[in-house]
PDB file of C-alpha atoms in Angstrom:
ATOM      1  CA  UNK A 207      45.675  12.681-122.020  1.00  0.00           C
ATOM      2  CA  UNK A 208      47.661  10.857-120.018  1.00  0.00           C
ATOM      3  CA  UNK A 209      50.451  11.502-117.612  1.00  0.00           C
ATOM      4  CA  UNK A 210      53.462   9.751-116.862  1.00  0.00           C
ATOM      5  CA  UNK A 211      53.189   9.271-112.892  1.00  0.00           C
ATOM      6  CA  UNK A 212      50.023  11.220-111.979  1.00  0.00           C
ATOM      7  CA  UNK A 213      47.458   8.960-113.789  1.00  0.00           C
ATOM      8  CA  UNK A 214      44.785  10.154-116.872  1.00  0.00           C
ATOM      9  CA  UNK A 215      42.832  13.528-117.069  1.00  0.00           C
ATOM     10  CA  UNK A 216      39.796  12.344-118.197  1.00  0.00           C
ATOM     11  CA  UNK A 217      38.194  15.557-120.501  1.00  0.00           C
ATOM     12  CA  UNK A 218      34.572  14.038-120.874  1.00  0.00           C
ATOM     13  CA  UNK A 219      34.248  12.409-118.051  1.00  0.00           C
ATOM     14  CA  UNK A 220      31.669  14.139-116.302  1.00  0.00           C
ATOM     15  CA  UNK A 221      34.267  15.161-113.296  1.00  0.00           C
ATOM     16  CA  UNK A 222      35.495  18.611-113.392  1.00  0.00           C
ATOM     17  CA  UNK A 223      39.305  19.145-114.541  1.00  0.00           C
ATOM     18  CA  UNK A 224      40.183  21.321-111.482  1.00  0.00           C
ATOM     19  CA  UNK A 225      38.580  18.192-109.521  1.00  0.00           C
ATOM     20  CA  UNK A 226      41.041  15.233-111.137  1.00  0.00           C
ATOM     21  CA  UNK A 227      44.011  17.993-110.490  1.00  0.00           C
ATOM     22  CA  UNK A 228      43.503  18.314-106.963  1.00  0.00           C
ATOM     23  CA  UNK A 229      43.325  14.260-106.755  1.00  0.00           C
ATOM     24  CA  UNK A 230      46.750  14.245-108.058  1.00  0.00           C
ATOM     25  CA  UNK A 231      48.402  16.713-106.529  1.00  0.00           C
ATOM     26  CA  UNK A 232      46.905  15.442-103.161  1.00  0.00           C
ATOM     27  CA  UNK A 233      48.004  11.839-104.584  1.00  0.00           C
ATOM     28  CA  UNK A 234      51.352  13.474-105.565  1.00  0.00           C
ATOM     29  CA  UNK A 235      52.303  14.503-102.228  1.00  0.00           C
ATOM     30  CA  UNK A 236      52.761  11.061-100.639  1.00  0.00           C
ATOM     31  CA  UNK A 237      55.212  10.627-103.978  1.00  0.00           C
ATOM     32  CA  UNK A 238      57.748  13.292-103.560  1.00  0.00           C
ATOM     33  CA  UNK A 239      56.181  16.035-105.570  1.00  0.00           C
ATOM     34  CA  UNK A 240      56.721  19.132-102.952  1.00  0.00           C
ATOM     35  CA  UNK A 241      60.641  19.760-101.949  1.00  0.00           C
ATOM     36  CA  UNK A 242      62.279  19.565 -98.680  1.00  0.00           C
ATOM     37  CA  UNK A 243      60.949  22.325 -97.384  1.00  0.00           C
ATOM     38  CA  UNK A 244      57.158  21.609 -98.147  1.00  0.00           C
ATOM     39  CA  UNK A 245      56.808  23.749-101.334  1.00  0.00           C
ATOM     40  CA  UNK A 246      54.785  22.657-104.509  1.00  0.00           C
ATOM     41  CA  UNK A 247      56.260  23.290-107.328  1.00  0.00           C
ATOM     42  CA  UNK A 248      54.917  27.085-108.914  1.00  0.00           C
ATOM     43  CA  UNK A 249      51.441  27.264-110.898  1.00  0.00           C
ATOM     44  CA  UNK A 250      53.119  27.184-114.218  1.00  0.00           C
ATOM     45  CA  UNK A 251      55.040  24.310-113.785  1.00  0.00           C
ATOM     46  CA  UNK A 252      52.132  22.040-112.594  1.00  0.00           C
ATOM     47  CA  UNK A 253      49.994  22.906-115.116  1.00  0.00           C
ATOM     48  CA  UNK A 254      52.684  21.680-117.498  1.00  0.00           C
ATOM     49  CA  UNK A 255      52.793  18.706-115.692  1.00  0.00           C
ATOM     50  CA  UNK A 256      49.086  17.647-115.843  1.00  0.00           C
ATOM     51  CA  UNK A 257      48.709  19.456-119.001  1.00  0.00           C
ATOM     52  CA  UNK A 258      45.719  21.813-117.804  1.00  0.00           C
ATOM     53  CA  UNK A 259      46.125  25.693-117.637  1.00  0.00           C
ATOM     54  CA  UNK A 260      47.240  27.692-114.760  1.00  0.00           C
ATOM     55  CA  UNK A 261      43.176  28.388-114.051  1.00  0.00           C
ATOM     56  CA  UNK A 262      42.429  24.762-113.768  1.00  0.00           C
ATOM     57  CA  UNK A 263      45.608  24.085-111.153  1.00  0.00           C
ATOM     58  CA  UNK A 264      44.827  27.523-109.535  1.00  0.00           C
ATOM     59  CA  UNK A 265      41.254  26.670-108.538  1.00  0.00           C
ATOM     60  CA  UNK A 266      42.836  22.460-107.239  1.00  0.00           C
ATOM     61  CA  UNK A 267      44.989  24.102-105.205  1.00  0.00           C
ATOM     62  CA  UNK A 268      42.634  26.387-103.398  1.00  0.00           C
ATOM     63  CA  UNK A 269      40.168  23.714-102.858  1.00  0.00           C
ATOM     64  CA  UNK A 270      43.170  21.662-101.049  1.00  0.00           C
ATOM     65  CA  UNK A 271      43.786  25.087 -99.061  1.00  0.00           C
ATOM     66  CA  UNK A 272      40.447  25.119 -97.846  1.00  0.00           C
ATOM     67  CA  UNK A 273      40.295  21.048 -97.137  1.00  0.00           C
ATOM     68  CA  UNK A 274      43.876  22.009 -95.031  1.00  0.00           C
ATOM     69  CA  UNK A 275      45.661  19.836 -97.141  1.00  0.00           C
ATOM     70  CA  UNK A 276      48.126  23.320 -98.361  1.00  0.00           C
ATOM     71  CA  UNK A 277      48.256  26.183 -97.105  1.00  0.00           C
ATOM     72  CA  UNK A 278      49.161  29.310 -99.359  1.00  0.00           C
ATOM     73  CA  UNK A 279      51.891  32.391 -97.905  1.00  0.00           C
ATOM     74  CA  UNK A 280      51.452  35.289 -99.520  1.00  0.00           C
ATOM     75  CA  UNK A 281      54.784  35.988-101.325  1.00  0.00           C
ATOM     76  CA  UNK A 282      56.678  32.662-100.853  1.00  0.00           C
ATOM     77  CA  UNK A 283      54.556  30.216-102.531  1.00  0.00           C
ATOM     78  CA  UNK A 284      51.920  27.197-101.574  1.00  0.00           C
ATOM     79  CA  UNK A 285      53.092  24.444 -99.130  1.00  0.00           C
ATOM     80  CA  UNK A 286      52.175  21.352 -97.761  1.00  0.00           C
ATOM     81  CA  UNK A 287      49.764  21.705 -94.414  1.00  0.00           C
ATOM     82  CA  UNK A 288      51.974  19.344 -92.030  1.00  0.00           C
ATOM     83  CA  UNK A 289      49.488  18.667 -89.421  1.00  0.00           C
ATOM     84  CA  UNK A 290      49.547  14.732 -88.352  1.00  0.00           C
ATOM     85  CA  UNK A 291      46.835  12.856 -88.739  1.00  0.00           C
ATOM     86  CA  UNK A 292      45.110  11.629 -85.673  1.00  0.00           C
ATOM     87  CA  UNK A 293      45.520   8.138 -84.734  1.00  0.00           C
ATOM     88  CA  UNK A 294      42.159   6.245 -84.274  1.00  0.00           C
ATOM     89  CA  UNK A 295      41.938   3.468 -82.505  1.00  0.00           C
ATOM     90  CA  UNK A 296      39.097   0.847 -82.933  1.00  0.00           C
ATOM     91  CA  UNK A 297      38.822  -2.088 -80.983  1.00  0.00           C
ATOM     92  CA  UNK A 298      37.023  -3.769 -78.427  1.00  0.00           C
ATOM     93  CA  UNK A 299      36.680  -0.247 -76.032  1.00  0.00           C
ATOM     94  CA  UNK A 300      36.406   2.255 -78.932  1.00  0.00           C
ATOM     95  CA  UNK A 301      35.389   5.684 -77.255  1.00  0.00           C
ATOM     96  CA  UNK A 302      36.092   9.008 -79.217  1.00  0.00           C
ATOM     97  CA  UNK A 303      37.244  11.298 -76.553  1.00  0.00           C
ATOM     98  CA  UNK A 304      39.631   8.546 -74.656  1.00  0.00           C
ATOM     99  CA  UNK A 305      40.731   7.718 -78.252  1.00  0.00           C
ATOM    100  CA  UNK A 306      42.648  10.756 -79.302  1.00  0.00           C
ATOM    101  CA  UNK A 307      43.575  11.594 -75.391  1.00  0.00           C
ATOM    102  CA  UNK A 308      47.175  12.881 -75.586  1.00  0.00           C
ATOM    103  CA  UNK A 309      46.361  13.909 -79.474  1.00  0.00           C
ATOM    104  CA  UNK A 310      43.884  16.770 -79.081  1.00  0.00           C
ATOM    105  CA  UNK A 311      43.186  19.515 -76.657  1.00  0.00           C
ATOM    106  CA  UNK A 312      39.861  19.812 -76.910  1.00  0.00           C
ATOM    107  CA  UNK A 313      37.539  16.778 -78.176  1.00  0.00           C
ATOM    108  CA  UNK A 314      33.661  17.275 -78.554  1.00  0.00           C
ATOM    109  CA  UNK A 315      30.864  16.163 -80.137  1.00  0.00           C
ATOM    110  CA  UNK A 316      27.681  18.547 -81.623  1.00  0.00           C
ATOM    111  CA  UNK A 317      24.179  16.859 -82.159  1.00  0.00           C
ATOM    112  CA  UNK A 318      23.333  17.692 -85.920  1.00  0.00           C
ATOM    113  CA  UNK A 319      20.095  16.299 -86.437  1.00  0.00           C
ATOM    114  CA  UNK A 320      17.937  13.562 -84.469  1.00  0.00           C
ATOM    115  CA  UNK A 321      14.405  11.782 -85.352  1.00  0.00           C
ATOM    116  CA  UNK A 322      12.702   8.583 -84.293  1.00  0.00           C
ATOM    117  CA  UNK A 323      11.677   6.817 -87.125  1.00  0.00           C
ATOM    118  CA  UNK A 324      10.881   3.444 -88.140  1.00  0.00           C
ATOM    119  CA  UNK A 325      13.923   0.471 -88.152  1.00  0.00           C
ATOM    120  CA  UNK A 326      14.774  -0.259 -91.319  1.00  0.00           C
ATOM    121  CA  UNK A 327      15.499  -3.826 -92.781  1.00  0.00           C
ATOM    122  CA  UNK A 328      19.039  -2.973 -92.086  1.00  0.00           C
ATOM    123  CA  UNK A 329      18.966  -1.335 -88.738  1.00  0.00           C
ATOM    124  CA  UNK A 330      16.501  -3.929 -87.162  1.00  0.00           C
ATOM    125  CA  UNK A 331      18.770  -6.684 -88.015  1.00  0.00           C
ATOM    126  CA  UNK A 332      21.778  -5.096 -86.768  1.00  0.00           C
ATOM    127  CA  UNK A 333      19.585  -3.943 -83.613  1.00  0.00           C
ATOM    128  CA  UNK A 334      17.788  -7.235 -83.207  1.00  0.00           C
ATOM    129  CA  UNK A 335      14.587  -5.535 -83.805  1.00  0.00           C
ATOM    130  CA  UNK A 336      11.765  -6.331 -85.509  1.00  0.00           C
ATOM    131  CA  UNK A 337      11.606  -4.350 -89.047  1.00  0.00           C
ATOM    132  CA  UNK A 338       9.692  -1.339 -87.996  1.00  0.00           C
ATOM    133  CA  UNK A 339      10.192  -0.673 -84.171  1.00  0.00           C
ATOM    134  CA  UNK A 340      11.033   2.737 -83.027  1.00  0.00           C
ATOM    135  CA  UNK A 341      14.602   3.541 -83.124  1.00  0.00           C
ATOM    136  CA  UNK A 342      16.122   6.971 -82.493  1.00  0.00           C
ATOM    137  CA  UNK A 343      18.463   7.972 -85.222  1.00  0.00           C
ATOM    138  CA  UNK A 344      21.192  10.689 -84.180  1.00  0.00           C
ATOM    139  CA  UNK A 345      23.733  12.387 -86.749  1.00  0.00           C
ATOM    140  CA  UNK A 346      26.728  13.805 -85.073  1.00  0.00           C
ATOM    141  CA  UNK A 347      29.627  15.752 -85.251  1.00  0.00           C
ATOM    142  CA  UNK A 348      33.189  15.093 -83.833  1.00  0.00           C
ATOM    143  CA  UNK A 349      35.686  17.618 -83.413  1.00  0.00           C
ATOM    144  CA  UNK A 350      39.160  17.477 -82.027  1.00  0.00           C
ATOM    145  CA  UNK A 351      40.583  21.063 -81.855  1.00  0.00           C
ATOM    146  CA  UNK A 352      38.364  22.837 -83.547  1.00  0.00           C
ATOM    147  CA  UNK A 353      38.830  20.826 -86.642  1.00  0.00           C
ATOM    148  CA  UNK A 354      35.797  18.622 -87.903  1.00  0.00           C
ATOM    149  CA  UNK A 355      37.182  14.923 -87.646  1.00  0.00           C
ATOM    150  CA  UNK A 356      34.157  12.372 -88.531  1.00  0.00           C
ATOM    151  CA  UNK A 357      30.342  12.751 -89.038  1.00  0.00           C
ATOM    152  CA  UNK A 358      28.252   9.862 -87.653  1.00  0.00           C
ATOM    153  CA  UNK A 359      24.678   8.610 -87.964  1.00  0.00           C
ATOM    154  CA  UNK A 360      23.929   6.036 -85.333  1.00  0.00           C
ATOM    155  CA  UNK A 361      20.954   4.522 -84.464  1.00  0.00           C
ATOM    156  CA  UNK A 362      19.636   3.364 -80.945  1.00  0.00           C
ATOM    157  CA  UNK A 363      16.069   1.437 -79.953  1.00  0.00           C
ATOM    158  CA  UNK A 364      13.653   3.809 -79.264  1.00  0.00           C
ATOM    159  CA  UNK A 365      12.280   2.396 -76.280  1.00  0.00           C
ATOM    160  CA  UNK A 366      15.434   1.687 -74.163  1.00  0.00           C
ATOM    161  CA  UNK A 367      17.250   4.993 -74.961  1.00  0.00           C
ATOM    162  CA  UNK A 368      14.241   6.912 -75.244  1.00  0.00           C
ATOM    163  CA  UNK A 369      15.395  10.301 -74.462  1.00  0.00           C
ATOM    164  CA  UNK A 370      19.495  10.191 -75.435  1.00  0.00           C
ATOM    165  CA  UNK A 371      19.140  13.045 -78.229  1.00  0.00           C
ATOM    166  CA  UNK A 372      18.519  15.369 -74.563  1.00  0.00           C
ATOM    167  CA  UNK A 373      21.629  13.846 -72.744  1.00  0.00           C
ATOM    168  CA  UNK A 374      23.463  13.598 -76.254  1.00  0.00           C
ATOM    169  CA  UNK A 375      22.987  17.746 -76.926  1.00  0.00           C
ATOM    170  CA  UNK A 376      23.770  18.319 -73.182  1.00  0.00           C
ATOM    171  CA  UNK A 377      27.396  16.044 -72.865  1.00  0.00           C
ATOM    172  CA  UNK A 378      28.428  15.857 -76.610  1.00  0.00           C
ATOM    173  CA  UNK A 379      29.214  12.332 -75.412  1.00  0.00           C
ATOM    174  CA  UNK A 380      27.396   8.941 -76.597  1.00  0.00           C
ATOM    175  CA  UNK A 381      29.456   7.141 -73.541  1.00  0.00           C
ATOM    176  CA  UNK A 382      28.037   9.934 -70.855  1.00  0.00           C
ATOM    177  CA  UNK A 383      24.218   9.856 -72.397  1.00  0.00           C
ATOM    178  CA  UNK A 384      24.266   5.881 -72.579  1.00  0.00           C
ATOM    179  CA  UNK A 385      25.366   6.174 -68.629  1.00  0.00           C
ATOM    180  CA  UNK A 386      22.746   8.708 -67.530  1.00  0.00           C
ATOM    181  CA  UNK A 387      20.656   5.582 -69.248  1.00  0.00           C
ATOM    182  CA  UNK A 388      21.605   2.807 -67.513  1.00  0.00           C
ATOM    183  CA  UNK A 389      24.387   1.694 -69.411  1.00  0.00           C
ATOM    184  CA  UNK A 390      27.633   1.522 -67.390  1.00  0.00           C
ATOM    185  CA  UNK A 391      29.693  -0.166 -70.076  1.00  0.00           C
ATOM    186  CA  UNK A 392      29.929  -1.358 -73.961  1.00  0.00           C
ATOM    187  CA  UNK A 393      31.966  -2.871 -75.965  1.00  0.00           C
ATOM    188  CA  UNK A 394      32.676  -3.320 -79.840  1.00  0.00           C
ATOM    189  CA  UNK A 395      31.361  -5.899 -81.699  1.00  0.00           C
ATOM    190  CA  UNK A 396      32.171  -5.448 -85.271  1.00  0.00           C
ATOM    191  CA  UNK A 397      33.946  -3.058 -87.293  1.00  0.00           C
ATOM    192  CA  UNK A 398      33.845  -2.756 -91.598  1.00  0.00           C
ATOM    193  CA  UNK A 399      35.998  -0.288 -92.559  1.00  0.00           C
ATOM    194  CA  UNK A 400      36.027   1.043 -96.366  1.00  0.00           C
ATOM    195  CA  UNK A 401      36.961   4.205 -97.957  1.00  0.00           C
ATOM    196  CA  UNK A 402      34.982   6.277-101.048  1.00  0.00           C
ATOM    197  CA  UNK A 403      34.768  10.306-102.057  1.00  0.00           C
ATOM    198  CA  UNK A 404      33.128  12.104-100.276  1.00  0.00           C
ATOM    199  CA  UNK A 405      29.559  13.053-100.737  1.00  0.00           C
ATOM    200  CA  UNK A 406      27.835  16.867 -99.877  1.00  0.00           C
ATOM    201  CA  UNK A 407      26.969  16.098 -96.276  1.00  0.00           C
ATOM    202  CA  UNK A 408      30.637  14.864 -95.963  1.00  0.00           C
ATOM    203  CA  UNK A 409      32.134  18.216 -98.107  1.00  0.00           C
ATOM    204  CA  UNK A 410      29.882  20.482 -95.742  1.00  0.00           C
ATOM    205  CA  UNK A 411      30.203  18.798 -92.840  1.00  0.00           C
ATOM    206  CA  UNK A 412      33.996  18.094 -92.405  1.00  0.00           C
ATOM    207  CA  UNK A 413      34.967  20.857 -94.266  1.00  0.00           C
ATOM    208  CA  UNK A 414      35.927  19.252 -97.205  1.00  0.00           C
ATOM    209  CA  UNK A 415      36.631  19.991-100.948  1.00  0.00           C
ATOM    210  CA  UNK A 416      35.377  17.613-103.818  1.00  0.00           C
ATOM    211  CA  UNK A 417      37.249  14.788-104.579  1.00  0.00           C
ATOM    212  CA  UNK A 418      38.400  14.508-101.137  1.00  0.00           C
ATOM    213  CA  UNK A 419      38.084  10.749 -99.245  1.00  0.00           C
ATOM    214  CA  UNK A 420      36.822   9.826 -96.192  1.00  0.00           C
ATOM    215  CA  UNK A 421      36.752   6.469 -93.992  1.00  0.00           C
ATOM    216  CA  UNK A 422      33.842   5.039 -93.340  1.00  0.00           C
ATOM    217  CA  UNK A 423      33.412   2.421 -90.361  1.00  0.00           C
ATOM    218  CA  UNK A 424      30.099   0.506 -90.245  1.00  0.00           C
ATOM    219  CA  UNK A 425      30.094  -1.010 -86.618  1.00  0.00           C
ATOM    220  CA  UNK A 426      28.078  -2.266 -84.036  1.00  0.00           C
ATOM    221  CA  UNK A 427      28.219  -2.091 -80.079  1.00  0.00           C
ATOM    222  CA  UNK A 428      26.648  -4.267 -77.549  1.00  0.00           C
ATOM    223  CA  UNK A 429      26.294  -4.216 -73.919  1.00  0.00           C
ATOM    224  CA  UNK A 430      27.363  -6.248 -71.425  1.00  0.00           C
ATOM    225  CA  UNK A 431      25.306  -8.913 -71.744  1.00  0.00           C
ATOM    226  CA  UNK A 432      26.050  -8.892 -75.859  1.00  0.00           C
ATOM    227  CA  UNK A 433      22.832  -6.744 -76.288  1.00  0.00           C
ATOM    228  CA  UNK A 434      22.568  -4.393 -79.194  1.00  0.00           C
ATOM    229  CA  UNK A 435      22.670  -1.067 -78.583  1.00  0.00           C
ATOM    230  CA  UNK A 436      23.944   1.528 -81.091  1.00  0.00           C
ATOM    231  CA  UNK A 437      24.578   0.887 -84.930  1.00  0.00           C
ATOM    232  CA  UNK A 438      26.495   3.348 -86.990  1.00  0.00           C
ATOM    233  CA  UNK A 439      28.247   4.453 -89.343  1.00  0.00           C
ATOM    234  CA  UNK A 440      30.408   7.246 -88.973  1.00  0.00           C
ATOM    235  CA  UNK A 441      32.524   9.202 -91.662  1.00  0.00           C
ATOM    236  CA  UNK A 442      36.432  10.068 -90.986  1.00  0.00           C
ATOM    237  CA  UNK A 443      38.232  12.828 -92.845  1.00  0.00           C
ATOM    238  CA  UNK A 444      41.001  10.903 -93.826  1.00  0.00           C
ATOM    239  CA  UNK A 445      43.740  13.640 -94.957  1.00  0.00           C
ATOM    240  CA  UNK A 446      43.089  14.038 -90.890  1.00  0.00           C
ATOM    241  CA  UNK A 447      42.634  10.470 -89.122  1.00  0.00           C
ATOM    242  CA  UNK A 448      44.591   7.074 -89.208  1.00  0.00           C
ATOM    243  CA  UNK A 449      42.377   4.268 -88.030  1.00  0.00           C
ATOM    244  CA  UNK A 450      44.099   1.760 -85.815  1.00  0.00           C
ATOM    245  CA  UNK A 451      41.769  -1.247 -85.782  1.00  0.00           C
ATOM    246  CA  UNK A 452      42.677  -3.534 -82.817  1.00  0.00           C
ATOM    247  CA  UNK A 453      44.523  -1.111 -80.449  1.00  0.00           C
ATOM    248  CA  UNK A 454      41.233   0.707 -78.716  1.00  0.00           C
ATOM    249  CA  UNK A 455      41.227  -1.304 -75.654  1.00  0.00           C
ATOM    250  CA  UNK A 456      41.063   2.233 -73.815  1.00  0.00           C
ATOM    251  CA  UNK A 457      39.277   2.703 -70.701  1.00  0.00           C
TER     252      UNK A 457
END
């Protein structure tokens, strides 16, 4: 069926209806379809719209309040969550905390999940590492007010940061545990940047509902010599970040 300005519901597609609603209401917001005030239009009237019943846009719209995309007020209807996104910047001096000074309160990073394991084809390249070598894998958490903002899986050689899971659980801070290393400074040597849905460990994670996308940067920083030192890849809620590539000279 489709649907003049909001795309096609696809009914055998494999992707739940409630799913493909809450992509176009989230896609509808950035075209006008809440009023001044913030307010979607009422149940009825959106499932007339997309042509699904008031169950299918009932359960979109709760996923969307859970993501923080809406919020719902008892009484007076479901509205648009007008929190600004966080402005990311990524650029030669791309540190978390210094990035979103001025933006968040409270910045902080949780250790999810570390293991030294053997470099991949991938990560040895990337690392200059033979295929492999011990590296130390770490999957982290960002959070900027209490609000997940990106999950990250980075990897570091095994031998010269033996150890930086301990400093990384102690300062929630990849630029404090590289210090108590030996590393003074960094810097950023590439940066991909591409966008998809995202997956479980993203929905659970961030605190996301399905169907919802996240940024993904793929980047690698060196020391000052040049000298490989932490590949990642790190996931960004993006109903919640803007990434700036090319403004994060910050100190």
């Amino acid at each position: 069926m489709a649907i003049k300005g909001d795309g096609v519901i696809e009914r055998r597609s494999g992707i739940a209806l409630w799913r493909q609603i809450a992509d176009r209401i989230r896609l509808g917001l950035n075209a006008g379809l809440a009023g001044p005030d913030g307010r979607l239009p009422p149940e009825i009237a959106l499932a007339e719209r997309y042509g699904v019943n008031r169950h299918t846009v009932r359960a979109a719209i709760s996923a969307l309040v859970q993501e923080g995309v809406l919020r719902a007020e008892q009484g007076r209807g479901t509205f648009v969550e007008r929190r600004r996104r966080l402005a990311y910047p990524i650029g030669v001096r791309t540190r978390f905390s210094a990035g979103l000074a001025g933006q968040a309160r409270d910045r902080r990073g949780h250790l999810i999940e570390h293991a030294e394991e053997p470099a991949s084809e991938e990560v040895a390249k990337a690392l200059g590492l033979g295929v492999g070598a011990s590296v130390i894998r770490l999957e982290t958490l960002a959070e900027a007010d209490g609000r997940p903002v990106s999950r990250a899986r980075s990897w570091f050689d095994g031998v010269r940061f033996r150890g930086i899971e301990q400093h990384f659980a102690e300062t929630g801070s990849i630029t404090a545990s590289l210090l108590a290393l030996g590393v003074e400074d960094y810097f950023r040597h590439s940066t991909i940047v591409s966008a998809r849905h995202a997956d479980s460990e993203d929905l659970k994670d961030l605190a996301l509902s399905p169907g919802a996308i996240v940024l993904v940067t793929v980047a690698l920083n060196v020391d000052a010599e040049g000298v490989p030192l932490q590949y990642s890849e790190t996931r960004f809620a993006a109903d919640r970040v803007e990434l700036h590539v090319g403004s994060g000279d910050q100190p």
